[in-house]
């Protein structure tokens, strides 16, 4: 019986308790440098199913495996395509996820029947400590209800999933604030491709690879490659309940009352929207700072009853700006 949403969840830093819950097949929220994850024992199919249930996520959308060392990763995957170790050494622990050919011990439930498993080593001291104490890896999608904005603070998780889970490991606000970059190797071209823009930028990857990884395009999907898609590429995703637009055009300006308009700007304020309805993500123009505040700002306005329309101009199309634009476009998708 669930009376109020946040009734049963405990928020704290008790690693022993979290480890015990995970061992019992429970799911718990964990902090990472990108966003909070909803974690369960990757080797326990019941726990994995519970993750899908709690998030209300369709089981065709696979989960990322989280572990604490490259040595561990080697137990879970069959081989490393060229440059895997170079990239891992440079960016792990950190916001980079590889799609790698899975070993048998990784269940089809985790990968949604895919032959590749998504793996990463998150960069958060509490979670790394937790992972190194466990004798199983954790699968963890972002700890938000399916399609909603990803949580970057423990209280975001409590607000939305508090009635469905027992514990939130509180690691403070997420430093990066957007999800990990996902890379998959294309055997045909012998190059890595971007399945999701995220916390590691294209520029950073290019420095290691010597080429700029191309985007994996959905249009390449035919029935036989369908299993390789990252459903994070869904057109509408990461989205608030309120309408999101890039510009306040004259039509919108007359159709919404002024008090109902909110603005999330990168550096500059909007000349027309009420001062009190504006959040500027980084007055000094730092995309890293902007990324760490972005989801929180969307939530902030989404939860205000008076707000009906959130205006968010596109970010500069460079560095973390690309990942931000990607989330923004999906948030604005009809
Ligand atoms: O930063 C992150 O990656 C966060 C934190 C918690 O680690 N996790 C996260 O998980 O964003 P999730 O489930 O919200 O997004 C993972 C994306 C999904 O779009 C999923 O479809 C894709 O990764 N994915 C996972 N496993 C895959 C696989 N085997 N093949 C293709 N895509 C996969
Ligand atoms: Mg997600």
XYZ file of C-alpha atoms and ligand atoms in Angstrom:
368
model
C 0.000 0.000 0.000
C 1.383 3.350 -1.015
C -0.177 6.359 0.559
C 2.281 9.137 -0.072
C 5.071 8.965 -2.621
C 8.066 9.656 -0.427
C 6.840 7.555 2.460
C 9.228 4.633 2.615
C 12.465 5.827 1.144
C 15.510 6.497 3.292
C 18.182 8.904 2.087
C 21.709 8.492 3.434
C 25.259 7.307 2.954
C 25.136 3.885 4.606
C 27.090 1.719 2.175
C 26.653 -1.412 4.250
C 22.918 -1.070 4.170
C 22.911 -0.437 0.422
C 25.110 -3.478 -0.192
C 22.774 -5.595 1.937
C 19.676 -4.398 0.072
C 21.325 -5.112 -3.275
C 22.292 -8.573 -2.099
C 18.651 -9.191 -1.228
C 17.623 -8.299 -4.783
C 16.348 -4.817 -4.009
C 16.873 -1.809 -6.225
C 18.402 1.367 -4.786
C 19.309 4.762 -6.168
C 23.023 5.521 -6.461
C 24.897 8.706 -7.303
C 27.190 8.960 -10.302
C 29.017 11.935 -11.764
C 26.421 12.156 -14.580
C 22.976 11.511 -13.101
C 21.563 9.313 -10.320
C 21.071 5.676 -11.295
C 18.483 3.108 -10.276
C 20.720 0.174 -9.455
C 20.272 -3.561 -9.064
C 22.398 -6.719 -9.103
C 23.166 -7.375 -12.784
C 23.330 -11.134 -12.105
C 19.901 -11.296 -10.495
C 17.169 -11.249 -13.135
C 14.521 -10.507 -10.539
C 16.364 -7.373 -9.478
C 16.837 -6.400 -13.127
C 13.117 -6.857 -13.799
C 12.348 -4.737 -10.784
C 14.341 -1.872 -12.305
C 12.170 -1.934 -15.431
C 9.057 -2.051 -13.260
C 10.011 0.820 -10.969
C 10.954 3.054 -13.894
C 8.016 1.877 -15.944
C 10.510 1.291 -18.735
C 9.828 -1.120 -21.583
C 12.107 -4.149 -21.477
C 13.293 -3.572 -25.055
C 15.363 -0.668 -23.721
C 18.635 -2.181 -22.392
C 20.604 -1.203 -19.275
C 24.165 -0.048 -18.652
C 26.431 -2.270 -16.570
C 28.447 -0.410 -13.943
C 31.650 -1.713 -12.448
C 34.847 -0.395 -10.852
C 37.834 -1.567 -12.896
C 38.947 -2.438 -16.396
C 39.905 -5.888 -15.075
C 36.282 -6.428 -14.046
C 35.022 -5.340 -17.448
C 37.123 -8.100 -19.021
C 34.982 -10.715 -17.236
C 31.818 -9.387 -18.819
C 32.812 -8.850 -22.447
C 34.388 -11.033 -25.114
C 36.770 -8.606 -26.745
C 37.923 -5.042 -26.949
C 37.837 -3.313 -30.336
C 40.834 -1.076 -31.194
C 41.355 1.887 -28.867
C 39.074 0.545 -26.114
C 41.885 0.504 -23.577
C 43.284 3.867 -24.643
C 39.857 5.439 -24.258
C 39.185 3.640 -20.987
C 42.551 4.655 -19.545
C 41.955 8.242 -20.483
C 38.293 8.629 -19.485
C 37.512 6.016 -16.821
C 36.277 6.374 -14.217
C 34.077 8.834 -16.062
C 31.093 9.545 -18.304
C 31.920 7.177 -21.165
C 30.012 3.987 -21.985
C 31.133 1.333 -24.475
C 28.918 -1.131 -26.295
C 31.000 -4.319 -26.251
C 30.296 -7.957 -27.265
C 28.853 -9.550 -24.144
C 29.869 -12.746 -22.405
C 27.226 -15.401 -21.796
C 26.962 -14.518 -18.108
C 25.364 -11.184 -18.964
C 21.677 -11.896 -19.351
C 19.533 -10.976 -22.337
C 17.284 -9.069 -19.976
C 20.116 -6.616 -19.305
C 20.919 -6.123 -23.001
C 17.347 -6.532 -24.328
C 18.557 -9.378 -26.481
C 21.440 -7.376 -27.885
C 24.771 -9.081 -28.484
C 26.544 -6.090 -27.039
C 26.419 -4.917 -23.458
C 26.825 -1.277 -22.448
C 29.537 -0.863 -19.779
C 31.012 1.973 -17.820
C 32.997 2.854 -14.707
C 31.269 5.796 -13.045
C 33.298 8.503 -11.364
C 31.775 8.904 -7.958
C 33.686 7.981 -4.780
C 30.682 6.520 -2.915
C 29.525 4.431 -5.828
C 33.034 3.235 -6.678
C 33.449 2.159 -3.072
C 30.104 0.370 -3.199
C 30.955 -1.400 -6.462
C 34.291 -2.596 -5.142
C 32.598 -4.123 -2.087
C 30.113 -6.127 -4.168
C 30.888 -9.353 -5.936
C 28.545 -8.508 -8.776
C 28.256 -5.529 -11.135
C 25.266 -3.203 -11.024
C 22.936 -2.340 -13.856
C 21.620 1.174 -13.572
C 19.496 3.303 -15.842
C 18.911 6.913 -14.864
C 16.662 6.998 -11.786
C 13.701 8.791 -13.356
C 10.336 7.523 -14.500
C 10.555 6.493 -18.169
C 10.890 9.494 -20.507
C 11.115 12.067 -17.722
C 14.063 14.346 -16.879
C 17.060 12.544 -15.362
C 17.727 13.226 -11.646
C 20.865 15.087 -10.616
C 20.127 15.285 -6.885
C 18.971 12.744 -4.300
C 15.829 14.801 -3.690
C 14.867 14.503 -7.381
C 14.846 10.738 -7.000
C 12.933 10.901 -3.724
C 10.273 13.060 -5.266
C 9.567 10.703 -8.141
C 10.517 7.218 -7.085
C 10.485 7.663 -3.323
C 7.428 5.492 -2.843
C 8.863 2.633 -4.859
C 12.373 2.148 -3.498
C 13.840 1.732 -0.028
C 17.091 3.629 -0.166
C 18.771 6.521 -1.957
C 22.526 6.706 -1.575
C 23.124 10.422 -1.298
C 26.251 11.546 -3.100
C 25.304 15.201 -3.422
C 24.557 16.988 -6.691
C 25.944 15.304 -9.818
C 29.028 17.116 -11.084
C 28.598 16.473 -14.814
C 24.812 16.623 -15.018
C 24.263 14.942 -18.397
C 24.425 11.211 -19.069
C 27.481 9.362 -20.305
C 28.589 9.400 -23.921
C 27.852 6.045 -25.579
C 30.274 4.600 -28.154
C 29.835 1.524 -30.312
C 32.409 0.089 -32.708
C 31.439 -0.299 -36.352
C 33.127 -3.432 -37.739
C 32.595 -2.342 -41.326
C 34.270 1.033 -41.083
C 36.541 -0.063 -38.219
C 35.622 3.130 -36.397
C 33.864 4.027 -33.187
C 30.475 5.691 -33.565
C 28.531 7.928 -31.194
C 25.279 6.389 -29.989
C 24.630 9.157 -27.499
C 26.341 12.485 -26.935
C 27.179 12.954 -23.300
C 29.706 13.917 -20.660
C 32.798 13.129 -22.755
C 32.848 15.447 -25.736
C 33.513 14.647 -29.356
C 36.589 16.863 -29.209
C 38.019 14.820 -26.331
C 37.351 11.546 -28.145
C 38.916 12.848 -31.338
C 42.142 13.574 -29.478
C 42.515 9.918 -28.577
C 41.085 8.338 -31.734
C 42.635 10.609 -34.330
C 39.268 10.906 -36.051
C 35.960 12.400 -35.036
C 33.515 9.583 -34.231
C 30.512 9.792 -36.519
C 27.016 9.707 -35.168
C 25.256 6.386 -35.379
C 22.139 7.181 -37.335
C 18.794 5.652 -36.702
C 17.996 5.601 -40.397
C 20.507 2.793 -40.794
C 18.142 0.662 -38.765
C 16.635 -2.175 -40.641
C 15.033 -5.124 -38.954
C 18.325 -6.959 -38.656
C 20.214 -4.086 -37.009
C 17.357 -2.955 -34.818
C 18.815 -4.677 -31.798
C 21.808 -2.353 -31.940
C 19.958 0.888 -31.461
C 20.241 2.913 -28.278
C 16.674 3.847 -27.385
C 18.132 6.901 -25.615
C 17.920 8.095 -29.190
C 14.133 8.129 -28.959
C 12.857 11.357 -30.417
C 11.008 12.357 -27.287
C 12.928 11.751 -24.087
C 14.287 13.582 -21.057
C 11.172 15.645 -21.202
C 9.311 17.824 -18.754
C 5.515 17.815 -18.717
C 5.420 21.463 -19.709
C 5.910 22.529 -23.302
C 9.508 23.403 -24.226
C 10.443 25.698 -27.148
C 13.685 27.251 -28.423
C 12.226 30.712 -29.159
C 9.412 32.852 -27.905
C 7.785 33.744 -31.216
C 5.029 36.371 -31.522
C 2.316 33.726 -31.653
C 3.426 32.129 -28.376
C 3.905 35.541 -26.852
C 0.237 36.372 -27.262
C -1.134 32.935 -26.494
C 0.466 32.468 -23.062
C 0.058 34.832 -20.094
C 3.343 36.437 -19.119
C 3.417 34.792 -15.671
C 3.232 31.369 -17.314
C 6.462 31.783 -19.287
C 9.797 30.524 -17.981
C 13.249 30.932 -19.445
C 16.389 28.829 -19.096
C 19.309 30.667 -20.636
C 22.920 29.667 -21.076
C 24.506 33.051 -20.377
C 21.999 35.805 -21.032
C 18.623 36.817 -19.731
C 15.532 37.139 -21.879
C 14.336 40.718 -22.419
C 10.623 39.976 -22.152
C 10.148 37.109 -19.676
C 9.699 37.942 -15.972
C 12.996 38.155 -14.130
C 11.694 35.807 -11.426
C 10.856 33.178 -14.066
C 14.389 32.974 -15.405
C 17.357 30.757 -14.619
C 20.730 31.505 -16.180
C 22.826 28.354 -16.234
C 26.256 29.935 -16.447
C 26.588 33.715 -16.454
C 30.287 33.300 -17.266
C 29.490 31.133 -20.293
C 30.932 27.835 -19.107
C 29.248 24.827 -20.747
C 30.465 22.509 -17.985
C 28.730 24.629 -15.372
C 25.646 24.902 -17.590
C 25.429 21.117 -18.000
C 25.566 20.534 -14.265
C 22.549 22.830 -13.748
C 20.445 22.047 -16.793
C 18.180 19.167 -15.689
C 17.672 20.769 -12.292
C 16.485 23.987 -13.951
C 14.033 22.120 -16.192
C 12.597 20.327 -13.180
C 12.368 23.547 -11.217
C 10.049 25.163 -13.739
C 8.249 21.970 -14.648
C 7.055 21.661 -11.059
C 5.703 25.193 -10.793
C 2.011 25.146 -11.405
C 1.838 28.611 -12.948
C 4.392 27.760 -15.651
C 3.053 26.549 -18.991
C 5.851 27.172 -21.444
C 9.623 26.890 -20.951
C 11.770 28.776 -23.440
C 15.296 27.369 -23.803
C 17.502 28.681 -26.614
C 19.940 26.244 -28.212
C 23.424 26.041 -26.737
C 26.645 26.675 -28.697
C 27.199 23.554 -30.781
C 30.581 22.683 -29.321
C 31.920 20.632 -26.393
C 29.199 19.759 -23.877
C 26.874 22.078 -25.800
C 26.229 19.211 -28.218
C 24.974 16.894 -25.485
C 22.873 19.732 -24.071
C 21.330 20.465 -27.472
C 20.584 16.788 -27.900
C 18.669 16.692 -24.575
C 16.994 19.983 -25.373
C 15.741 18.871 -28.784
C 14.282 15.704 -27.279
C 12.696 17.639 -24.419
C 11.043 19.905 -26.990
C 9.899 17.095 -29.297
C 6.138 16.814 -29.682
O 25.361 8.406 -17.379
C 24.724 7.370 -17.581
O 24.974 6.623 -18.530
C 23.614 7.047 -16.588
C 24.234 6.715 -15.233
C 23.221 6.250 -14.231
O 25.243 5.774 -15.408
N 22.820 5.962 -17.065
C 21.948 6.088 -18.087
O 21.215 4.945 -18.340
O 21.811 7.111 -18.725
P 19.885 4.955 -19.204
O 19.363 3.571 -19.101
O 19.024 6.043 -18.776
O 20.412 5.195 -20.657
C 21.215 4.194 -21.250
C 21.134 4.225 -22.727
C 19.747 3.883 -23.220
O 19.442 4.747 -24.288
C 19.903 2.467 -23.719
O 19.046 2.192 -24.769
C 21.355 2.445 -24.160
O 22.010 3.226 -23.220
N 21.874 1.075 -24.075
C 22.079 0.356 -22.970
N 22.519 -0.882 -23.271
C 22.602 -0.937 -24.603
C 22.957 -1.966 -25.515
N 23.335 -3.179 -25.110
N 22.920 -1.682 -26.841
C 22.537 -0.459 -27.257
N 22.157 0.550 -26.438
C 22.195 0.311 -25.130
Mg 17.783 7.625 -18.975
